[in-house]
XYZ file of C-alpha atoms in Angstrom:
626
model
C 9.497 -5.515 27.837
C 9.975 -8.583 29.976
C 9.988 -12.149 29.072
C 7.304 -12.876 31.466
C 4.753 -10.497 30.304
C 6.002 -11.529 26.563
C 5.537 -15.259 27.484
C 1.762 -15.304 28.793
C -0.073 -16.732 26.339
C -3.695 -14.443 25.872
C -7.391 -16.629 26.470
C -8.555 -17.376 22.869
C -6.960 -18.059 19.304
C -7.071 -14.749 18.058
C -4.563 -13.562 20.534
C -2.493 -16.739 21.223
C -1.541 -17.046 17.417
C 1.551 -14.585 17.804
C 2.969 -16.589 20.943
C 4.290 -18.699 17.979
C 6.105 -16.229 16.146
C 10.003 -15.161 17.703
C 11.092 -11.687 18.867
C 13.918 -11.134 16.411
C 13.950 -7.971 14.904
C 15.746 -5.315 16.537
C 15.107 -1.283 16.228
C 17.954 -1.062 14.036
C 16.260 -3.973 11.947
C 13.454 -2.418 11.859
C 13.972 0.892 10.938
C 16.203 -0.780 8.061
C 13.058 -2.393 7.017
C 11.298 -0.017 6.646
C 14.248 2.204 4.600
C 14.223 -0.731 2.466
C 10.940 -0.936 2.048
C 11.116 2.752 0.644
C 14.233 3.075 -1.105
C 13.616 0.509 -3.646
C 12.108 0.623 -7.419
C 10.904 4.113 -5.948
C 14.291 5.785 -6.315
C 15.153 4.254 -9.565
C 11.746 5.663 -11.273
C 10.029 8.069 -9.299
C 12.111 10.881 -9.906
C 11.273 10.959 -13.751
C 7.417 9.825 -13.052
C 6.699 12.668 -10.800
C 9.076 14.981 -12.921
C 7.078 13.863 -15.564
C 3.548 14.688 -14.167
C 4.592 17.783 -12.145
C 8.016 19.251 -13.595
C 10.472 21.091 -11.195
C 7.402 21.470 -9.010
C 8.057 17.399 -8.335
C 10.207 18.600 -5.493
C 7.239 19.773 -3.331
C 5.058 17.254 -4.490
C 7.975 14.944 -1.929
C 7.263 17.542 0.858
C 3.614 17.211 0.509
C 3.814 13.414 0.652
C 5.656 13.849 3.809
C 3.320 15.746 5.258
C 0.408 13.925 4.249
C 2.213 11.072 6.317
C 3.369 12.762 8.705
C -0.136 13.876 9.807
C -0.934 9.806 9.188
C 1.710 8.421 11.038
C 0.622 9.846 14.245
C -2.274 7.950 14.496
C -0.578 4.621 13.663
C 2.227 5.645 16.534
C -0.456 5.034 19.393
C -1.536 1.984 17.529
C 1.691 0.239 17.221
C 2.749 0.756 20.424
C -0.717 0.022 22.448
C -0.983 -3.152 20.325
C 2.457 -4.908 18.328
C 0.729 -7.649 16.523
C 1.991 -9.062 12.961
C -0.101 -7.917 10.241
C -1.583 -5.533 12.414
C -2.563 -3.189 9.039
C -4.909 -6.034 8.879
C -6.303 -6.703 12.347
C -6.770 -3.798 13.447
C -10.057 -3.240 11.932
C -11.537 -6.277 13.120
C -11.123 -5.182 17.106
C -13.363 -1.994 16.698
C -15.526 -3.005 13.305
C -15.861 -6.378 12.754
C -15.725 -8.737 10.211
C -16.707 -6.988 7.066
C -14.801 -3.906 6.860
C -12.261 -6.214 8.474
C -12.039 -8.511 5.520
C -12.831 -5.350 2.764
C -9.677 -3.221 4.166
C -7.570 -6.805 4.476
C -9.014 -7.792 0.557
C -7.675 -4.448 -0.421
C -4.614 -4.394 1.348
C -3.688 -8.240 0.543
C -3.715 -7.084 -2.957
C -1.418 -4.408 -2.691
C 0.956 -6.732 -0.758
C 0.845 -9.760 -3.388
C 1.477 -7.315 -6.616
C 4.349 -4.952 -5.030
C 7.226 -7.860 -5.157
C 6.210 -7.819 -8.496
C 6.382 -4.134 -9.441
C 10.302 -4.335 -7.755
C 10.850 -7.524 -10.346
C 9.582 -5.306 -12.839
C 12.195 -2.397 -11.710
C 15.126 -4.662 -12.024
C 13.878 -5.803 -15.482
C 13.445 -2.497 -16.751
C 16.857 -0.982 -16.019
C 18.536 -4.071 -17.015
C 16.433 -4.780 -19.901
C 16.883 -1.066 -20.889
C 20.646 -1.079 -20.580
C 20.801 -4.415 -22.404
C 18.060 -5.330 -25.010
C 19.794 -7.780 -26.345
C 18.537 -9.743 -23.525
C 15.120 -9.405 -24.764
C 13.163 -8.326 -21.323
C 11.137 -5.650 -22.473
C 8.784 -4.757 -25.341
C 7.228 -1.753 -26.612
C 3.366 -1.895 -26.682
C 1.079 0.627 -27.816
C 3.761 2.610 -27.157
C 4.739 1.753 -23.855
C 7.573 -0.213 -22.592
C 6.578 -3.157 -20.520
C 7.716 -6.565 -19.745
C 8.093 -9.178 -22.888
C 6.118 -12.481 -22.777
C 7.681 -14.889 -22.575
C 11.294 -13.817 -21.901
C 10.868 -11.169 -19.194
C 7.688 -12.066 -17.241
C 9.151 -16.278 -16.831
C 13.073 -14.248 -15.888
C 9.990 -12.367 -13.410
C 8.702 -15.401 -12.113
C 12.647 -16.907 -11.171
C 13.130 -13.501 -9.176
C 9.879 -14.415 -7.392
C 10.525 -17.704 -6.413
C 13.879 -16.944 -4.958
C 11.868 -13.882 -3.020
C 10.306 -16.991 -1.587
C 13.219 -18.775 -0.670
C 15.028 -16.189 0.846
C 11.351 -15.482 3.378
C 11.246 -19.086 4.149
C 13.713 -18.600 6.270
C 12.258 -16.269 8.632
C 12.443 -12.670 9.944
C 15.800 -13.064 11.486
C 17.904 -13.477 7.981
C 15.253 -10.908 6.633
C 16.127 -8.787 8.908
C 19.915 -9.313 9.841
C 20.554 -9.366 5.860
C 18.771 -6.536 5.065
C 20.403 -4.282 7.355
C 24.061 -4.515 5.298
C 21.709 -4.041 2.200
C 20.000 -0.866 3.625
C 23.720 0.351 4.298
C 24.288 0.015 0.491
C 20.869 1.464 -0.433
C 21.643 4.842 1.653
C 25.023 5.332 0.222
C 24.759 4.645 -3.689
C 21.625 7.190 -4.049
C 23.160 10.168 -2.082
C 26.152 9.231 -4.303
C 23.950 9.331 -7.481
C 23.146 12.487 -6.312
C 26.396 14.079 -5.489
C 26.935 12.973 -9.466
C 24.211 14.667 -10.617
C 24.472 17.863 -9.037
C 28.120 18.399 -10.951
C 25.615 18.734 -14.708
C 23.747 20.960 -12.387
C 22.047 23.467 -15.043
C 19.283 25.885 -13.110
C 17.543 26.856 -16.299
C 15.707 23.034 -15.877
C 14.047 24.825 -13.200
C 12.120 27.253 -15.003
C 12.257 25.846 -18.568
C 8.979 24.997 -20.235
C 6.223 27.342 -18.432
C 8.264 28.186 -14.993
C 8.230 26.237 -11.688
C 5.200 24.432 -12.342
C 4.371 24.017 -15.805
C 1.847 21.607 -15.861
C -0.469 23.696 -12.907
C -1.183 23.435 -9.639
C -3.074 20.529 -9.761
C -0.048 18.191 -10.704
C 1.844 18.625 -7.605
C -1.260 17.061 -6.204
C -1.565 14.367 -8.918
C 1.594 13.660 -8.846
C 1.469 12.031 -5.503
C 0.260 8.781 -6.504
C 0.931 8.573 -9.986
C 4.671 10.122 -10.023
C 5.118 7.207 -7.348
C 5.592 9.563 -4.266
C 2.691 7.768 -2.268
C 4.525 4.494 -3.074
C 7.833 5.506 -2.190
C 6.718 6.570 1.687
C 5.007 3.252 2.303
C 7.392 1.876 4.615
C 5.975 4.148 7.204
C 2.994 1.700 8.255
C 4.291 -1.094 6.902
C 6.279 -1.366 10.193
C 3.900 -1.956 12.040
C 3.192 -5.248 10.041
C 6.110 -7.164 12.005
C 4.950 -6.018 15.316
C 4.437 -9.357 16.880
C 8.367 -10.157 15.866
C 9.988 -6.950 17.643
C 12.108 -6.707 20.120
C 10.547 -3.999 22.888
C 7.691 -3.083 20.451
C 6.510 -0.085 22.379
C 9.407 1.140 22.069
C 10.954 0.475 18.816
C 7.749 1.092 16.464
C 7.147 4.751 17.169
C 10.960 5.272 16.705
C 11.359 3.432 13.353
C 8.210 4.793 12.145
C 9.878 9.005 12.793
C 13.129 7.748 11.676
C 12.946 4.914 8.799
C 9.493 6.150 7.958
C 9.673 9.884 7.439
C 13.261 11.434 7.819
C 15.766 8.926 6.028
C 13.313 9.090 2.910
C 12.166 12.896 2.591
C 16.361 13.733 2.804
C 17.438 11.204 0.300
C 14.468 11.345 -2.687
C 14.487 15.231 -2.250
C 18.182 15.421 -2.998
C 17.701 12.749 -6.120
C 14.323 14.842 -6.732
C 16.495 18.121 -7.310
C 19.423 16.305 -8.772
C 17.679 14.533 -11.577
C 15.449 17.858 -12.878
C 19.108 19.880 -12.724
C 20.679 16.715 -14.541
C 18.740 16.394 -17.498
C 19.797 16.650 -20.790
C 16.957 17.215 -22.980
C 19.046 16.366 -26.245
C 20.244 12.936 -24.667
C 16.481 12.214 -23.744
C 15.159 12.983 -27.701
C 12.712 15.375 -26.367
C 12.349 19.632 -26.865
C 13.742 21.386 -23.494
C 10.960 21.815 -21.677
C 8.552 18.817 -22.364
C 8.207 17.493 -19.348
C 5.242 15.060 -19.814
C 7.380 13.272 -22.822
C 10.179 12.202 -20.243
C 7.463 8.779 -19.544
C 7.986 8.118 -23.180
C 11.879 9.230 -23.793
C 14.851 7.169 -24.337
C 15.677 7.425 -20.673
C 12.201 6.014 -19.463
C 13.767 2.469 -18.325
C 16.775 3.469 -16.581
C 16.418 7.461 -15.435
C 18.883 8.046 -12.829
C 21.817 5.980 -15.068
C 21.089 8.242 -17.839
C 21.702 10.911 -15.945
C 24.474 10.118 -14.173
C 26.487 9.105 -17.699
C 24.897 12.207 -19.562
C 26.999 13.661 -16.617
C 30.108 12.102 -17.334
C 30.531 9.352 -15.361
C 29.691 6.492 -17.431
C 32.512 4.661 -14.562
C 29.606 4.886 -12.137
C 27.029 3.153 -14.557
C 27.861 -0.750 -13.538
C 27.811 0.596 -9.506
C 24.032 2.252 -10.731
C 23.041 -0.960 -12.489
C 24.196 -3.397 -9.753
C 22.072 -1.455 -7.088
C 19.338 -1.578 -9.758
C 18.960 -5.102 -9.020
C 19.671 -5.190 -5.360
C 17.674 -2.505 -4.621
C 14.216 -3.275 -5.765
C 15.047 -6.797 -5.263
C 15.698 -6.006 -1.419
C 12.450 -4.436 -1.475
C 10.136 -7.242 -3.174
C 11.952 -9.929 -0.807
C 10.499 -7.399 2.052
C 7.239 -6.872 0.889
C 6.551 -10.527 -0.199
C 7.494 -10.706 3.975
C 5.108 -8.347 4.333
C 2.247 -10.382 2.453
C 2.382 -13.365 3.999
C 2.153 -11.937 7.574
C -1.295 -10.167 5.469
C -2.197 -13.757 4.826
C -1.382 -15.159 8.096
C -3.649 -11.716 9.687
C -6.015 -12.764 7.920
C -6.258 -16.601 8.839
C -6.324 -15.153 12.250
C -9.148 -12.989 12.002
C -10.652 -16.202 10.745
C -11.624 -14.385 7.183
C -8.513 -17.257 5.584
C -8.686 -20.759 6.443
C -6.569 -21.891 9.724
C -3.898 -24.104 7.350
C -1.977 -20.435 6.846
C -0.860 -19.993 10.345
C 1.189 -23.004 10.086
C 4.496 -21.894 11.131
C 7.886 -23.894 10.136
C 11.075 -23.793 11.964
C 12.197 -20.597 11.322
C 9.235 -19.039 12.225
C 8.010 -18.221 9.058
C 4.307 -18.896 8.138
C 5.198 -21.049 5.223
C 1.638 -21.834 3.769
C 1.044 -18.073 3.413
C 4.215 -17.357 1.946
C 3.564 -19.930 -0.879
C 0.197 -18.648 -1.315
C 1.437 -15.460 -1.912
C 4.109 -16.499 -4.159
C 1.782 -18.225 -6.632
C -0.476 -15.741 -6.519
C 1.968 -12.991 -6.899
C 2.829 -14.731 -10.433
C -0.637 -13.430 -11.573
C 0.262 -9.663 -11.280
C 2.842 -9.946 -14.049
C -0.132 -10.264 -17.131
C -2.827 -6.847 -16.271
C 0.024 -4.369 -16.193
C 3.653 -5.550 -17.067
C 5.247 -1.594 -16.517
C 6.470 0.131 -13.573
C 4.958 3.046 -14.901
C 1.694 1.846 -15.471
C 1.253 0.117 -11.933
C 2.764 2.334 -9.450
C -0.774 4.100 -9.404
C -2.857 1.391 -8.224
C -0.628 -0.046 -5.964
C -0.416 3.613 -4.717
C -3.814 3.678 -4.133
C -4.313 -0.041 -2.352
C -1.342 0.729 0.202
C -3.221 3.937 1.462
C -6.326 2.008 1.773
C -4.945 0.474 4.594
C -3.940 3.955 5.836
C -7.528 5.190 6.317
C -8.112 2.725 9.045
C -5.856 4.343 11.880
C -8.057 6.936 12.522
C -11.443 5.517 13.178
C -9.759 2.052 14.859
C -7.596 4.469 17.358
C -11.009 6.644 17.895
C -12.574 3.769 18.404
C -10.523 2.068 20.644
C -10.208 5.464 23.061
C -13.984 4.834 23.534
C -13.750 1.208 23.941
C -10.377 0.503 25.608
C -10.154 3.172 27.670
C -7.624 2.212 30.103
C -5.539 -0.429 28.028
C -1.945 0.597 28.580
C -1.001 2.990 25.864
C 3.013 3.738 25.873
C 1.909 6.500 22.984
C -0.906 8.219 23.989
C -1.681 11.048 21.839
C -3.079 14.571 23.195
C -6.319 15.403 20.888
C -6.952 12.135 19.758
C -10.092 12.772 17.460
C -7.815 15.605 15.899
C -5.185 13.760 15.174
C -7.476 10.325 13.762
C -9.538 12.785 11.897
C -6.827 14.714 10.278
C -5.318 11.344 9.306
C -8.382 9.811 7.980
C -8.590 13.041 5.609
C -4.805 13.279 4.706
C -5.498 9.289 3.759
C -8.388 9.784 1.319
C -7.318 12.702 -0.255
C -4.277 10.690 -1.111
C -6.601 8.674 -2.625
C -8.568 11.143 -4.904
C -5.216 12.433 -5.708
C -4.547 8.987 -7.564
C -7.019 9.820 -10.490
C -10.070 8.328 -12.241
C -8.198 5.242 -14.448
C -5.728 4.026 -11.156
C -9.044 4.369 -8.698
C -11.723 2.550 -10.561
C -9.210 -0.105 -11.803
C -7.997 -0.949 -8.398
C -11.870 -0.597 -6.748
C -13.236 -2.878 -9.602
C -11.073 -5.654 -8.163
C -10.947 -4.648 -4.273
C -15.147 -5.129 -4.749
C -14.400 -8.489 -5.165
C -14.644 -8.492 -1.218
C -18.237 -8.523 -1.201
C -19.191 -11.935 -2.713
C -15.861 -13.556 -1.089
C -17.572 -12.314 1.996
C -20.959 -12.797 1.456
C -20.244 -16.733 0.000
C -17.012 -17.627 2.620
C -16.826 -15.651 5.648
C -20.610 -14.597 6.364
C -21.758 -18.354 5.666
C -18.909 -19.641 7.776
C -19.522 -18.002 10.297
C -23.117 -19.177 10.466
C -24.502 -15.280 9.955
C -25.779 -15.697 6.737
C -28.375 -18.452 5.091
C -25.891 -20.341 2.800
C -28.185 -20.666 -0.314
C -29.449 -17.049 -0.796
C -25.991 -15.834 0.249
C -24.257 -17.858 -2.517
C -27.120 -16.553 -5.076
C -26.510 -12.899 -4.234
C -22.629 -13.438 -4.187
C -22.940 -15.673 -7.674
C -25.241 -12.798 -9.051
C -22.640 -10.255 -7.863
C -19.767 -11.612 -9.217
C -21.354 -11.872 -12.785
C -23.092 -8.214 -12.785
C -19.735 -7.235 -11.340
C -17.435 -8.579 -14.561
C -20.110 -7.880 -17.293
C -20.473 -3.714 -16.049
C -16.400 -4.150 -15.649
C -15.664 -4.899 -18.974
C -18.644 -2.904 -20.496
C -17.316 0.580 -18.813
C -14.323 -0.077 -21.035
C -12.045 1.418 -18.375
C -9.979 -1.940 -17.230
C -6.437 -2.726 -17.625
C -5.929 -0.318 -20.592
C -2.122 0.472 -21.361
C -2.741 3.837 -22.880
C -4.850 4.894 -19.786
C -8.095 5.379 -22.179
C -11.188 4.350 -22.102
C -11.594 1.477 -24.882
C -13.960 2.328 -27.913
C -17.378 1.417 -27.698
C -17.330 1.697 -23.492
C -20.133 2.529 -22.143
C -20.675 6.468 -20.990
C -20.408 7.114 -17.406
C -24.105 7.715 -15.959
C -24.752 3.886 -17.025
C -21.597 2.552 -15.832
C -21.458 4.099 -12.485
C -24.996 3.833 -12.021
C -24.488 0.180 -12.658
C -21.882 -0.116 -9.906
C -23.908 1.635 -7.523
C -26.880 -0.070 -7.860
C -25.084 -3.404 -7.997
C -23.309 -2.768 -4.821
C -26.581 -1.623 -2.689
C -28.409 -4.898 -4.423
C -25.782 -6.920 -3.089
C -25.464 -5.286 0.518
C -29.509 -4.762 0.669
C -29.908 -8.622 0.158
C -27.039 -9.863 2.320
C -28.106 -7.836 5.607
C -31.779 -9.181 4.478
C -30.726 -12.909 4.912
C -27.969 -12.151 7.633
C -29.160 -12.701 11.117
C -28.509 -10.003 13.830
C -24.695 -10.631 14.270
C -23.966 -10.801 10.425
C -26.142 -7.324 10.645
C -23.965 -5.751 12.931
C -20.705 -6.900 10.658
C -22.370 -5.481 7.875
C -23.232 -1.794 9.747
C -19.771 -2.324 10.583
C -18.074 -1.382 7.065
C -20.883 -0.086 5.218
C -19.553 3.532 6.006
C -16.262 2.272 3.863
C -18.055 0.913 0.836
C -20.356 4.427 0.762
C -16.870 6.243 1.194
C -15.159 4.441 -1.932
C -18.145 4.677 -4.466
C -18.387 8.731 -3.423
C -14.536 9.385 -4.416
C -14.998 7.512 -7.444
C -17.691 10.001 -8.201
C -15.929 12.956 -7.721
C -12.707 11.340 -9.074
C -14.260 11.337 -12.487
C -15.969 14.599 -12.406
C -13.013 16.894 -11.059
C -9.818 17.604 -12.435
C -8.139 14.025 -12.160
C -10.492 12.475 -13.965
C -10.672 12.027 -18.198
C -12.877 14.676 -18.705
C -11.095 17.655 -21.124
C -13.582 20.084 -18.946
C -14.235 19.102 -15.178
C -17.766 19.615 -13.482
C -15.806 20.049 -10.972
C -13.035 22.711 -11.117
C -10.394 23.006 -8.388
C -11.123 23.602 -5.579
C -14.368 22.790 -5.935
C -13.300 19.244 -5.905
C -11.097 19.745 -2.886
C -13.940 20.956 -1.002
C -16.410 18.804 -1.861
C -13.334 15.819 -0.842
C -12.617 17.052 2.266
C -16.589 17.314 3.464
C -16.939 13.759 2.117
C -14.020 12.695 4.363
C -15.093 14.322 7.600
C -18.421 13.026 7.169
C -17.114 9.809 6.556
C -15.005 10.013 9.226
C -17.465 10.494 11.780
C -19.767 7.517 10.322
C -16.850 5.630 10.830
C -16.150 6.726 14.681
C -20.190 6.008 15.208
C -19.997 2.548 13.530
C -17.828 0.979 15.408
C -17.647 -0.644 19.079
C -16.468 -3.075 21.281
C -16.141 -6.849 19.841
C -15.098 -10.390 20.639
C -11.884 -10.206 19.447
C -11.177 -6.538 21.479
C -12.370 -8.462 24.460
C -9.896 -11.408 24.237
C -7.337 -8.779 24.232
C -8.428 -7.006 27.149
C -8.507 -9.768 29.116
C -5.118 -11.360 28.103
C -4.128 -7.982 29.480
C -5.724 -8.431 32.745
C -3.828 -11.331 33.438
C -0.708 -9.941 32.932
C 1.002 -9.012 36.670
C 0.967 -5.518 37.412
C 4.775 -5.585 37.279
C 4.630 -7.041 34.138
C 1.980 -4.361 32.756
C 4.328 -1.107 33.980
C 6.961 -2.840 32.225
C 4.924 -2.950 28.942
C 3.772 0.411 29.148
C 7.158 2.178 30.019
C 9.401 -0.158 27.436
């Protein structure tokens, strides 16, 4: 890409805002990011979670997930390259469906951004607090291992605040650091691997009810719960540092192939099959064979360096334990990166006040990056385990990944003839296969993990309906802060009455209410809400609303059939596999089209398109061929 064509600044504020930020991050960079993204608390955990949920068949639950985002990545390819922007996750929406799925998919994904440094923090406490309790980090509670109060969550909040140091500093040292660090993230796990495979013992394979003892369903399950679905997030996450890449068109659809897909599938598959043929049941306390007691066993905080001194090597247990802090430290300095370019999206798309685009010297945007740190401090208290969280943060980070398909079938209707250096053959295959592979991902998570996340990512509505809407002069102010006011109070009462929320043992809590009132409670809250706000919206707050209603019908359907089928609590599913499957994939390809029809060409798309016809021709070839 040329300087010139980089340097003209786009008509509007929407599209001048990343004229501020500086082209620093090479491909190299990049695709490091995104490696370290992936290779960080994942590696040190996963491999027992999904063992765990899935047993030996754990190894093709890592093939699935590649897959799954293989078929996903596609669609975000075309995106990246057509348009580099920072926090793009996040924009994105807003060019093809306005403002209300816009802020509901940047709610959802803001969430996920603020509580994954955290879940790395937790990481590094749990291996070091598991190899040394004298330290006092962790603490069993109803018989699960989480962090301590006050010991390890204030030791949490330290590791947090240097997180923010470290980003203040910009992308540059982000990325310049992280790319020795990614070096020594590659090499120690295929080492850890190498070590296992010498205590190689092939009965693990088949001991306890064959291949896959748990059934079928697991390998499915185990996606988001075993942490698989959290360990490939990298892959779109690259695309959140678009607007600081060097030749964008270029380098995105590269890193997303290489530090995305390949680097990860070859290293967690060798840990995968290393770990099962490592274990040694006696060392773990638990009968050969009982492979949904690992989550419990004596080698729950610190897997992999169990296995690797069960092995023999007890030499290589202070090399395992040092990466066990750099690692998932690496990571939660890159994701707390990651949510303040969320934060600064969001400003942008005007759904956040202006003050968190302010940018300081280094290029960083330094209001959103303290935002996010003090906010990030509150993720520590609902769910102080790994274990515990990986689900719903699973679950939030492929939120985000169900907008590729109907933004980039959108924007072929739209944008037609914007300059697309990707431009995919059977577009509305490849969004719609995407969009499916994304919410199945989803109902894969599991009743507890869905509604706990969805009973906070709601929260969107009355932020909307009392911020953004009124704002924006679409909405009356009074009724809209009555319905949001009402909403927010219906909202915590049927929360805490379904029983469901923040529970460390996963149950429902006694005395919660059965599941016809609850969920009819949330339905008919939700349509109350939306009914009144479109009834006091004028005609552009209207067409925001028609925008993202397709998304809001979408989540409250899974939830449905999450509880009814297989992955939900019920000892005997309505809905038996593959019923559920079925009934999941019609739900997403009627969604999917809904989503295609509801959306169309907007203000912000236009600024866009018109920044682009400025842009010499020389300049445009240039950007289309980088």
């Amino acid at each position: 890409m040329s300087g010139t064509a980089e340097s003209l600044p786009a008509e509007g504020g929407y599209e001048a805002s990343d004229a501020h930020l500086k082209k620093q991050i090479s491909l190299f960079g990049l695709i490091a990011l995104a490696v370290s993204v992936q290779v960080g608390s994942g590696w040190l955990l996963a491999t027992l979670a999904a063992a765990s949920l899935a047993g030996p068949a754990s190894i093709l639950t890592w093939v699935l997930g590649a897959v799954f985002f293989g078929i996903i990545g596609v669609t975000w390819m075309e995106l990246g390259a057509m348009l580099p922007r920072s926090g793009a996750g996040v924009r994105y929406p807003r060019l093809t469906h306005g403002a209300f799925l816009s802020w509901f998919n940047g709610w959802g994904y803001l969430i996920a951004a603020l509580s994954l440094p955290v879940i790395e923090v937790q990481a590094v406490l749990t291996y070091l607090g598991g190899n040394w309790p004298g330290l006092g980090l962790l603490e069993e509670r109803e018989g699960i291992t989480v962090l301590s109060w006050p010991s390890g969550i204030l030791v949490g909040f330290v590791l947090l605040f240097v997180f923010f140091l470290l980003n203040s500093f910009g992308a540059k040292l982000l990325s310049e650091s992280n790319k020795y660090v990614t070096i020594w993230k590659l090499v120690i796990p295929i080492v850890t691997a190498i070590l296992m495979f010498t205590a190689f013992s092939s009965a693990n394979f088949t001991i306890g009810g064959g291949f896959a003892p748990l059934g079928g369903g697991a390998i499915f399950g185990a996606l988001a719960s075993g942490g698989i679905v959290f360990a490939y997030s990298g892959l779109r996450q690259i695309l959140d540092f678009g607007g600081e890449v060097v030749n964008p068109q270029r380098n995105i659809p590269i890193a997303i192939v290489v530090g995305g897909l390949i680097i990860p599938l070859v290293i967690y598959i060798l840990l995968q099959i290393g770990f099962i043929g490592a274990i040694d049941w006696a060392s773990a306390g638990l009968a050969p064979g009982d492979w949904a007691g690992l989550q419990g066993s004596t080698w729950a905080s610190a897997p992999l360096l169990n296995a690797v001194t069960a092995a023999g090597f007890t030499w290589f247990a202070i090399v395992l334990l040092s990466d066990a802090a750099l690692s998932p430290a690496a990571t939660g300095w890159v994701w707390l990166g990651i949510g303040t370019r969320t934060v600064y999206s969001m400003s942008v798309n005007g759904e956040l006040p202006k003050g968190f685009q302010r940018i300081n010297r280094h290029g960083t945007p330094i209001i959103a990056l303290a935002a996010c740190t003090v906010l990030g401090l509150l993720f520590f208290f609902p769910a102080p385990s790994w274990y515990l969280f990986v689900g719903m943060v699973s679950i939030a980070l492929t939120l985000s990944y169900v907008m590729g398909g109907p933004v980039l079938a959108v924007l072929r209707r739209t944008a037609p003839d914007f300059p697309r250096p990707v431009k995919l053959k059977a577009p509305m295959f490849w969004a719609g296969a995407g969009y499916v592979a994304s919410l199945m991902l989803i109902y894969f998570a599991g009743w507890v993990p869905l509604i706990n996340l969805f009973t906070v990512v709601f929260f969107a509505l009355p932020l909307y309906g009392a911020y953004t809407s009124v704002k924006e002069g679409w909405s009356r102010p009074m009724p809209s802060w009555l319905f949001s006011g009402a909403f927010t109070i219906a909202w915590v009462v049927t929360a805490v009455g379904g029983g469901w929320l923040a529970t460390l043992d996963q149950e429902q809590r006694p005395g919660g209410w059965g599941f016809p009132l609850f969920f009819g409670l949330i339905v008919l809250i939700v349509a109350v809400f939306m009914a009144g706000l479109y009834t006091v919206s004028n005609d552009v707050g209207r067409r925001h609303i028609r925008g993202g209603t397709w998304m809001v019908a979408t989540i409250l359907a899974v939830l449905f059939v999450a509880y009814l089928g297989p992955f939900g609590p019920l000892d005997s599913p309505v809905l038996a596999n593959p019923i559920d499957l079925i009934i999941m994939i019609a739900i997403a390809i009627g969604s999917f089209f809904w989503s295609v029809r509801a959306g169309g060409p907007t203000e912000e798309l236009a600024e866009i398109l018109a920044a682009n016809q400025m842009r010499s021709p020389a300049d445009t070839a240039d950007t289309t061929g980088g």
